[in-house]
Amino acid sequence: MNLEQKRRAAIMPDGDGLLRAVVRAFDGEIYVSGADYLLSYMNDRLVDRIGRNAVGEPCHAALQGRKTPCPFCVMDQVLRGETVRFDIRDPASGRWYQSVNAPVPRGEGGPLLLSMITDVHERKMAETALKDGASCRMPGEVLRRAGVRLRRNFGNIVGESPAMQQVYDEILNAAASDANVILYGEPGTGKELVAHAIHDLSDRRNHRFVPVHCGAIPENLFESEFFGYVRGAFSGANTDREGYIAYADRGTLFLDEIGEISPHMQVKLLRVIEGGGYTPVGSNQVEKTNVRIIGATNRDLKDHVRRRLLREDFYFRIHILPIYLPPLRERKEDLSLLIDHFLMIHGGKLNLRPITGKEMERLHEHDWPGNVRELQSVIIRYCAMKGIDLTASDPGSPKTLDPGGGVPADGTLRQLVEGYEKGVIASALARHRWHRTLVARLLGVDRKTLFIKMHRYGLIDGPQRPRNSGNNRPR
């Protein structure tokens, strides 16, 4: 070591000491996590904020109280070696933070994610004061300006096409507002997933998300379902029961197929939306509520207004922040991502052969009238029958036992019949969102027989029942 090297060594601290000094001096929160999202390091400031050392826990659970990764997570980009910076607003406090996310190389197992969070609220407020109209700037614009342009997924929504990038930005914009939202999209495009993402990012995320399928509620039950009733209001009303409006108080009420609401009930809902409250059936007491409406439809609501199926005043109250979800045929560049996503969910433990190039070509040529929901059904059948079968998705196609349509060509008659039966049950479950009672009725068997067959064919581990099932209704 020459004289100059000795002089530098004498005045420079060792690497570990320098790193510790930098971490102590950093005026913000630091954490490190891996591809499995488990925390491997937290600085003292972060430990103090959440009240414990959460090393070993998933970062989204420990820091955000979520069961799944955050919609704004950039783990996939960082693991590809990118450094991602963006500003984001905390819906709970309203304060702005800057997040710098960088890869940390290591010998084996791939890089880790180093995330450094600093409070930049005063700077953001100063920018707002200096820029005319900047007070209306939404997080989506902030993320675009910060360079976060390509996202492969957003919460449980999958897609990296330009059309989906636009949807992600609109989700962020809607989440930063408390205005009513209307989602337009064909069946199977993921309207409920988008509604839930908006809720999860909004100030209302700590309160209920209540989905209601308006087309499934008979007209004579609509008022009691939405507004509840008091004891003695009608025969069988033995106790008070709150309706969907009260159940969603301070949260989000998702009205799927909002165009199916009759003009008579639109008047009553309009009063709630305008802050006039509601009256439970059998009561004379006006109740107040604080609820955000997110509607969804596959109809042309302007045409409904022209045909007097939708009141004009009701239309203008719900059509404030419109979001248009693209059909799958217009974003086929997302097919590979979606296929991998559904294979991971439905075929994770199965020893499946890869989808061939010819099969992928057929998938890309298909028009997908049922959109993402239809694709999910096709992948579930593939996992069950080891073959791509697009004919079963067509309601008009004959249901024949065709060995070329996904059923193995070789085997005993019993094996062939069981393979076909497994595919039929899997397809029916997927089409009807794993509503087992409904599937049993449609297939003409009792529930016990369906459950026995589901156990036999390994079809028990399906997705959760949809959120507008009876388990989520107010009682």
Coordinates of C-alpha atoms in Angstrom, one line a residue:
M1 CA 0.0 0.0 0.0
N2 CA 1.5 3.3 -1.0
L3 CA 1.4 6.5 1.0
E4 CA -1.7 7.9 -0.7
Q5 CA -3.6 4.7 -0.2
K6 CA -2.7 4.7 3.5
R7 CA -3.8 8.3 3.9
R8 CA -7.2 7.5 2.3
A9 CA -7.7 4.4 4.5
A10 CA -6.9 6.5 7.6
I11 CA -9.6 9.1 6.8
M12 CA -12.3 6.8 5.3
P13 CA -14.5 4.6 7.6
D14 CA -15.0 0.9 6.8
G15 CA -17.8 0.0 4.4
D16 CA -20.2 -1.3 7.2
G17 CA -19.6 1.7 9.3
L18 CA -20.2 4.1 6.4
L19 CA -23.5 2.3 5.6
R20 CA -24.7 2.4 9.2
A21 CA -23.9 6.2 9.3
V22 CA -25.8 6.8 6.1
V23 CA -28.9 4.8 7.4
R24 CA -28.9 6.7 10.7
A25 CA -28.7 10.1 9.0
F26 CA -31.4 9.3 6.5
D27 CA -34.5 11.4 7.3
G28 CA -37.1 8.8 6.3
E29 CA -38.1 5.2 6.4
I30 CA -36.1 2.3 4.9
Y31 CA -36.9 -1.3 4.4
V32 CA -35.6 -4.2 2.4
S33 CA -37.7 -7.1 1.0
G34 CA -37.3 -10.0 -1.4
A35 CA -39.3 -11.4 -4.3
D36 CA -41.5 -13.2 -1.7
Y37 CA -42.3 -9.8 -0.2
L38 CA -40.9 -10.8 3.2
L39 CA -39.2 -8.0 5.1
S40 CA -35.5 -8.6 5.8
Y41 CA -34.6 -5.1 7.2
M42 CA -36.3 -2.1 8.7
N43 CA -34.7 1.1 10.0
D44 CA -35.5 2.5 13.4
R45 CA -37.8 5.2 12.1
L46 CA -40.0 2.6 10.4
V47 CA -40.0 0.3 13.5
D48 CA -41.1 3.3 15.6
R49 CA -43.9 4.2 13.2
I50 CA -45.6 0.7 13.1
G51 CA -44.7 -0.1 16.7
R52 CA -42.7 -3.3 16.2
N53 CA -39.9 -4.9 14.2
A54 CA -41.8 -6.8 11.5
V55 CA -38.8 -8.5 9.8
G56 CA -40.0 -11.8 8.4
E57 CA -43.5 -10.6 7.7
P58 CA -44.9 -9.7 4.2
C59 CA -44.2 -6.0 3.6
H60 CA -47.8 -5.3 2.4
A61 CA -49.3 -6.9 5.6
A62 CA -46.9 -5.2 8.1
L63 CA -46.8 -1.7 6.5
Q64 CA -50.2 -1.4 4.8
G65 CA -52.4 -3.9 6.6
R66 CA -53.2 -5.7 3.3
K67 CA -53.6 -9.4 2.5
T68 CA -52.2 -9.0 -1.0
P69 CA -49.4 -6.9 -2.5
C70 CA -50.1 -3.2 -2.9
P71 CA -51.5 -1.9 -6.2
F72 CA -48.6 0.6 -6.5
C73 CA -45.9 -2.1 -5.8
V74 CA -43.0 -2.0 -8.2
M75 CA -41.3 -5.2 -7.1
D76 CA -41.4 -6.7 -10.7
Q77 CA -39.6 -3.7 -12.1
V78 CA -37.0 -3.6 -9.4
L79 CA -36.2 -7.3 -9.7
R80 CA -35.5 -6.6 -13.4
G81 CA -32.8 -4.2 -12.3
E82 CA -34.7 -0.9 -12.6
T83 CA -34.7 1.9 -10.1
V84 CA -38.2 3.4 -9.7
R85 CA -39.0 6.8 -8.2
F86 CA -42.5 8.2 -7.7
D87 CA -44.5 10.5 -5.4
I88 CA -47.7 9.1 -3.9
R89 CA -50.3 10.4 -1.5
D90 CA -51.2 8.5 1.6
P91 CA -55.1 8.3 1.5
A92 CA -55.2 8.1 5.3
S93 CA -53.3 11.2 6.2
G94 CA -53.4 13.1 2.9
R95 CA -49.6 13.7 3.0
W96 CA -47.3 13.2 0.0
Y97 CA -44.3 10.9 0.1
Q98 CA -41.5 10.1 -2.3
S99 CA -40.7 6.5 -2.8
V100 CA -37.3 5.5 -4.2
N101 CA -37.0 1.7 -5.0
A102 CA -33.7 0.2 -6.0
P103 CA -32.4 -3.3 -6.5
V104 CA -29.8 -4.6 -4.1
P105 CA -27.6 -7.3 -5.7
R106 CA -26.7 -10.4 -3.8
G107 CA -24.8 -13.6 -4.6
E108 CA -27.7 -16.0 -4.9
G109 CA -31.4 -15.8 -5.1
G110 CA -31.7 -12.7 -7.1
P111 CA -31.7 -9.1 -6.0
L112 CA -33.6 -7.6 -3.1
L113 CA -35.8 -4.5 -3.1
L114 CA -34.5 -1.5 -1.1
S115 CA -37.3 1.1 -0.5
M116 CA -36.6 4.5 0.9
I117 CA -39.6 6.7 1.8
T118 CA -39.4 10.4 2.6
D119 CA -42.1 13.0 3.5
V120 CA -42.3 15.6 0.6
H121 CA -45.6 17.1 1.6
E122 CA -44.3 20.6 2.0
R123 CA -42.6 20.5 -1.4
K124 CA -45.8 19.2 -3.0
M125 CA -47.8 21.9 -1.4
A126 CA -45.4 24.6 -2.6
E127 CA -45.6 23.2 -6.1
T128 CA -49.4 23.3 -5.9
A129 CA -49.2 27.0 -4.9
L130 CA -46.9 27.9 -7.8
K131 CA -48.8 26.1 -10.5
D132 CA -52.2 27.3 -11.6
G133 CA -54.6 24.4 -11.5
A134 CA -52.1 22.0 -10.0
S135 CA -54.4 21.4 -7.1
C136 CA -56.4 19.1 -9.4
R137 CA -53.4 17.0 -10.2
M138 CA -54.0 13.3 -9.4
P139 CA -51.7 10.5 -8.4
G140 CA -52.0 8.9 -11.8
E141 CA -50.4 12.0 -13.3
V142 CA -47.7 12.0 -10.6
L143 CA -46.9 8.4 -11.4
R144 CA -46.7 9.1 -15.2
R145 CA -44.5 12.1 -14.6
A146 CA -42.2 10.0 -12.3
G147 CA -41.7 7.5 -15.1
V148 CA -43.8 4.6 -13.8
R149 CA -45.4 3.9 -17.2
L150 CA -45.4 0.1 -17.7
R151 CA -47.2 -2.0 -15.1
R152 CA -47.9 -5.7 -15.6
N153 CA -50.5 -5.8 -12.9
F154 CA -52.4 -3.6 -10.5
G155 CA -53.6 -5.4 -7.4
N156 CA -55.5 -8.4 -8.8
I157 CA -55.9 -6.8 -12.3
V158 CA -53.5 -8.2 -14.9
G159 CA -52.3 -6.5 -18.1
E160 CA -49.5 -4.3 -19.4
S161 CA -51.1 -3.1 -22.7
P162 CA -51.5 0.6 -23.3
A163 CA -55.3 0.3 -22.7
M164 CA -54.7 -1.2 -19.3
Q165 CA -52.1 1.5 -18.4
Q166 CA -54.8 4.0 -19.0
V167 CA -57.2 2.1 -16.8
Y168 CA -54.6 2.0 -14.0
D169 CA -54.1 5.8 -14.2
E170 CA -57.9 6.3 -14.1
I171 CA -58.1 4.0 -11.0
L172 CA -55.6 6.2 -9.2
N173 CA -57.4 9.3 -10.2
A174 CA -60.7 8.0 -9.0
A175 CA -59.2 6.8 -5.7
A176 CA -57.9 10.3 -5.0
S177 CA -61.4 11.6 -5.3
D178 CA -64.7 10.9 -3.5
A179 CA -66.9 11.4 -6.5
N180 CA -69.1 8.7 -7.8
V181 CA -67.7 6.4 -10.5
I182 CA -69.3 4.5 -13.4
L183 CA -67.5 1.6 -14.9
Y184 CA -68.4 0.7 -18.5
G185 CA -67.4 -2.7 -19.9
E186 CA -68.6 -5.9 -21.4
P187 CA -69.3 -8.9 -19.1
G188 CA -66.1 -10.5 -17.9
T189 CA -63.8 -7.5 -18.3
G190 CA -63.2 -7.2 -14.5
K191 CA -65.5 -4.3 -13.4
E192 CA -65.7 -5.6 -9.8
L193 CA -61.9 -5.9 -9.6
V194 CA -61.5 -2.3 -10.7
A195 CA -64.2 -1.1 -8.2
H196 CA -62.4 -2.9 -5.4
A197 CA -59.0 -1.5 -6.4
I198 CA -60.5 2.1 -6.3
H199 CA -61.9 1.3 -2.8
D200 CA -58.6 -0.2 -1.6
L201 CA -56.7 3.0 -2.5
S202 CA -59.3 5.5 -1.3
D203 CA -59.9 7.1 2.1
R204 CA -62.7 4.6 2.6
R205 CA -60.5 1.5 2.4
N206 CA -60.8 0.8 6.2
H207 CA -64.6 0.5 5.8
R208 CA -66.8 -2.0 3.9
F209 CA -66.8 -2.6 0.2
V210 CA -70.4 -3.9 -0.5
P211 CA -71.1 -5.3 -3.9
V212 CA -74.7 -5.7 -5.1
H213 CA -75.9 -7.2 -8.3
C214 CA -78.9 -5.0 -9.1
G215 CA -80.3 -7.3 -11.8
A216 CA -80.6 -10.1 -9.3
I217 CA -82.9 -8.3 -6.9
P218 CA -86.7 -8.6 -7.6
E219 CA -88.5 -5.2 -7.9
N220 CA -90.7 -6.0 -4.9
L221 CA -87.7 -6.6 -2.6
F222 CA -85.5 -3.8 -3.8
E223 CA -86.5 -1.2 -1.2
S224 CA -86.1 -3.6 1.8
E225 CA -82.8 -4.9 0.5
F226 CA -81.3 -1.4 0.0
F227 CA -82.9 0.5 2.9
G228 CA -83.6 -2.3 5.4
Y229 CA -86.7 -2.7 7.5
V230 CA -87.9 -2.5 11.1
R231 CA -89.5 -5.3 13.1
G232 CA -93.2 -5.8 12.1
A233 CA -92.9 -4.0 8.8
F234 CA -94.3 -7.0 7.1
S235 CA -95.0 -10.7 7.7
G236 CA -91.8 -12.4 8.6
A237 CA -90.0 -9.2 9.7
N238 CA -89.3 -10.5 13.2
T239 CA -86.2 -8.2 13.8
D240 CA -84.8 -5.0 12.5
R241 CA -82.5 -5.5 9.6
E242 CA -80.2 -2.9 8.0
G243 CA -80.0 -2.7 4.2
Y244 CA -77.1 -2.3 1.8
I245 CA -77.0 1.5 2.2
A246 CA -76.5 1.3 6.0
Y247 CA -74.2 -1.6 5.7
A248 CA -71.9 0.4 3.4
D249 CA -71.9 3.5 5.6
R250 CA -68.5 5.3 5.3
G251 CA -67.5 2.7 2.7
T252 CA -68.2 1.9 -0.9
L253 CA -71.4 0.6 -2.4
F254 CA -70.7 -1.2 -5.7
L255 CA -73.8 -1.4 -7.9
D256 CA -73.2 -4.0 -10.6
E257 CA -75.6 -3.7 -13.6
I258 CA -76.8 -0.3 -12.3
G259 CA -78.8 0.1 -15.5
E260 CA -81.3 -2.6 -14.3
I261 CA -82.6 -0.4 -11.5
S262 CA -86.2 0.7 -12.2
P263 CA -87.0 4.4 -12.5
H264 CA -89.1 4.2 -9.4
M265 CA -86.2 3.0 -7.3
Q266 CA -83.8 5.5 -9.0
V267 CA -85.8 8.3 -7.4
K268 CA -85.3 6.8 -3.9
L269 CA -81.6 6.2 -4.6
L270 CA -81.2 9.7 -5.9
R271 CA -82.4 11.1 -2.6
V272 CA -79.6 9.1 -0.9
I273 CA -76.9 10.2 -3.3
E274 CA -78.0 13.8 -2.9
G275 CA -77.7 13.6 0.9
G276 CA -81.4 13.4 1.7
G277 CA -81.2 10.1 3.5
Y278 CA -83.5 7.2 3.4
T279 CA -86.3 5.6 5.4
P280 CA -86.3 1.9 6.3
V281 CA -89.4 -0.1 5.3
G282 CA -92.0 0.2 8.1
S283 CA -90.3 3.2 9.7
N284 CA -91.0 6.9 9.7
Q285 CA -87.4 7.8 10.8
V286 CA -85.1 9.3 8.1
E287 CA -81.6 7.8 8.3
K288 CA -78.5 9.6 7.1
T289 CA -75.5 7.8 5.5
N290 CA -72.1 8.5 4.0
V291 CA -71.5 6.2 1.1
R292 CA -69.7 6.3 -2.2
I293 CA -71.3 4.8 -5.2
I294 CA -69.4 2.9 -7.8
G295 CA -71.7 1.7 -10.6
A296 CA -71.0 -0.7 -13.4
T297 CA -72.8 -1.6 -16.5
N298 CA -72.4 -3.2 -20.0
R299 CA -75.3 -1.1 -21.3
D300 CA -75.3 2.3 -23.1
L301 CA -76.7 4.5 -20.3
K302 CA -77.2 7.4 -22.7
D303 CA -79.5 5.2 -24.7
H304 CA -81.3 4.2 -21.5
V305 CA -81.9 7.9 -20.9
R306 CA -83.3 8.4 -24.4
R307 CA -85.6 5.4 -24.0
R308 CA -86.7 6.7 -20.5
L309 CA -85.4 3.6 -18.8
L310 CA -82.9 5.8 -16.8
R311 CA -83.8 9.1 -15.3
E312 CA -81.6 12.0 -16.6
D313 CA -81.0 13.4 -13.1
F314 CA -80.0 9.9 -11.8
Y315 CA -77.6 9.5 -14.8
F316 CA -75.8 12.8 -14.1
R317 CA -75.4 11.9 -10.5
I318 CA -73.7 8.6 -11.2
H319 CA -71.9 9.5 -14.4
I320 CA -69.2 11.7 -12.9
L321 CA -66.0 9.7 -13.2
P322 CA -66.5 7.3 -16.1
I323 CA -63.9 4.5 -16.7
Y324 CA -64.1 2.3 -19.8
L325 CA -62.7 -1.2 -19.6
P326 CA -61.4 -2.6 -22.9
P327 CA -62.6 -6.0 -24.0
L328 CA -60.0 -8.8 -24.2
R329 CA -60.1 -8.8 -28.1
E330 CA -58.8 -5.3 -28.0
R331 CA -55.8 -6.1 -25.7
K332 CA -54.6 -9.5 -26.9
E333 CA -51.0 -8.5 -26.1
D334 CA -52.1 -9.3 -22.5
L335 CA -53.0 -12.9 -23.2
S336 CA -49.7 -14.4 -22.2
L337 CA -49.7 -12.6 -18.9
L338 CA -53.3 -13.6 -18.2
I339 CA -52.7 -17.2 -19.1
D340 CA -49.7 -17.4 -16.8
H341 CA -51.7 -15.8 -14.0
F342 CA -54.6 -18.3 -14.3
L343 CA -52.2 -21.2 -14.7
M344 CA -50.5 -20.2 -11.4
I345 CA -53.9 -20.1 -9.7
H346 CA -55.6 -23.2 -11.1
G347 CA -52.7 -25.4 -12.1
G348 CA -50.0 -24.6 -9.5
K349 CA -49.6 -28.1 -8.1
L350 CA -50.4 -30.0 -11.3
N351 CA -47.8 -31.4 -13.7
L352 CA -49.1 -29.7 -16.8
R353 CA -47.5 -29.9 -20.2
P354 CA -46.7 -26.5 -21.7
I355 CA -49.3 -24.9 -24.0
T356 CA -48.0 -25.5 -27.6
G357 CA -47.3 -22.8 -30.1
K358 CA -50.3 -24.0 -32.2
E359 CA -52.6 -23.8 -29.2
M360 CA -51.3 -20.3 -28.4
E361 CA -52.1 -19.3 -32.0
R362 CA -55.7 -20.5 -31.6
L363 CA -56.0 -18.5 -28.4
H364 CA -54.8 -15.4 -30.1
E365 CA -57.1 -15.9 -33.1
H366 CA -60.2 -16.3 -30.8
D367 CA -62.4 -13.3 -30.4
W368 CA -63.1 -13.8 -26.6
P369 CA -66.8 -12.8 -26.5
G370 CA -66.7 -13.7 -22.8
N371 CA -63.5 -11.7 -22.2
V372 CA -61.2 -12.5 -19.3
R373 CA -63.8 -14.6 -17.6
E374 CA -64.0 -16.8 -20.7
L375 CA -60.2 -17.1 -20.7
Q376 CA -60.3 -18.2 -17.1
S377 CA -62.8 -21.0 -18.0
V378 CA -60.6 -22.2 -20.9
I379 CA -57.5 -22.4 -18.6
I380 CA -59.5 -24.2 -15.9
R381 CA -60.6 -26.8 -18.5
Y382 CA -57.0 -27.0 -19.7
C383 CA -55.9 -27.8 -16.2
A384 CA -58.6 -30.4 -15.8
M385 CA -58.5 -32.0 -19.3
K386 CA -54.9 -31.3 -20.4
G387 CA -56.0 -29.7 -23.6
I388 CA -57.2 -26.3 -25.0
D389 CA -60.9 -26.4 -25.7
L390 CA -62.6 -23.3 -27.1
T391 CA -65.8 -24.9 -28.2
A392 CA -67.1 -25.4 -24.7
S393 CA -67.1 -21.6 -24.2
D394 CA -69.6 -21.1 -27.0
P395 CA -73.2 -21.4 -25.6
G396 CA -74.4 -22.5 -29.1
S397 CA -71.8 -25.3 -29.6
P398 CA -72.8 -28.9 -29.2
K399 CA -71.6 -30.6 -26.1
T400 CA -70.2 -33.7 -27.7
L401 CA -67.6 -36.1 -26.4
D402 CA -64.8 -35.2 -28.9
P403 CA -61.4 -36.6 -28.1
G404 CA -59.9 -33.8 -30.2
G405 CA -61.5 -31.2 -28.0
G406 CA -59.5 -31.7 -24.8
V407 CA -60.6 -35.2 -23.7
P408 CA -57.7 -37.7 -23.9
A409 CA -57.9 -39.9 -27.1
D410 CA -56.6 -43.0 -25.3
G411 CA -58.0 -44.8 -22.3
T412 CA -60.9 -46.9 -21.2
L413 CA -64.5 -45.8 -21.7
R414 CA -64.7 -45.0 -18.0
Q415 CA -61.6 -42.8 -18.1
L416 CA -62.9 -41.0 -21.1
V417 CA -66.3 -40.4 -19.6
E418 CA -64.8 -39.3 -16.2
G419 CA -62.4 -36.9 -18.1
Y420 CA -65.3 -35.3 -19.9
E421 CA -67.4 -35.1 -16.7
K422 CA -64.5 -33.4 -14.9
G423 CA -64.2 -30.8 -17.7
V424 CA -68.0 -30.1 -17.8
I425 CA -68.1 -29.6 -14.0
A426 CA -64.9 -27.4 -14.1
S427 CA -66.4 -25.3 -16.9
A428 CA -69.7 -24.8 -15.2
L429 CA -68.0 -23.8 -11.9
A430 CA -65.9 -21.2 -13.8
R431 CA -68.8 -19.8 -15.8
H432 CA -70.9 -19.3 -12.6
R433 CA -68.1 -18.1 -10.4
W434 CA -68.0 -21.2 -8.3
H435 CA -71.6 -20.8 -7.1
R436 CA -71.9 -24.5 -6.1
T437 CA -75.6 -24.5 -5.4
L438 CA -76.4 -22.9 -8.7
V439 CA -74.1 -25.2 -10.6
A440 CA -75.7 -28.3 -9.0
R441 CA -79.1 -27.1 -10.0
L442 CA -78.1 -26.3 -13.6
L443 CA -76.4 -29.7 -14.0
G444 CA -79.4 -31.5 -12.6
V445 CA -77.7 -33.1 -9.6
D446 CA -78.1 -32.5 -5.9
R447 CA -75.4 -30.5 -4.0
K448 CA -74.0 -33.6 -2.2
T449 CA -73.5 -35.4 -5.5
L450 CA -71.7 -32.3 -7.0
F451 CA -69.4 -32.1 -3.9
I452 CA -68.5 -35.8 -4.1
K453 CA -67.5 -35.4 -7.8
M454 CA -65.6 -32.2 -7.1
H455 CA -63.6 -34.0 -4.4
R456 CA -63.0 -36.9 -6.7
Y457 CA -61.7 -34.7 -9.5
G458 CA -59.7 -32.3 -7.3
L459 CA -61.9 -29.3 -8.0
I460 CA -62.4 -28.2 -4.4
D461 CA -59.7 -25.5 -4.3
G462 CA -61.5 -22.9 -6.4
P463 CA -61.6 -19.1 -6.0
Q464 CA -63.6 -17.5 -3.2
R465 CA -67.3 -17.0 -3.7
P466 CA -68.1 -13.6 -5.3
R467 CA -68.4 -10.7 -2.8
N468 CA -72.0 -10.2 -3.5
S469 CA -72.9 -13.6 -2.1
G470 CA -75.2 -14.1 0.8
N471 CA -72.3 -14.1 3.3
N472 CA -71.7 -10.4 2.6
R473 CA -75.3 -9.3 2.8
P474 CA -76.3 -7.1 5.8
R475 CA -78.2 -9.0 8.5

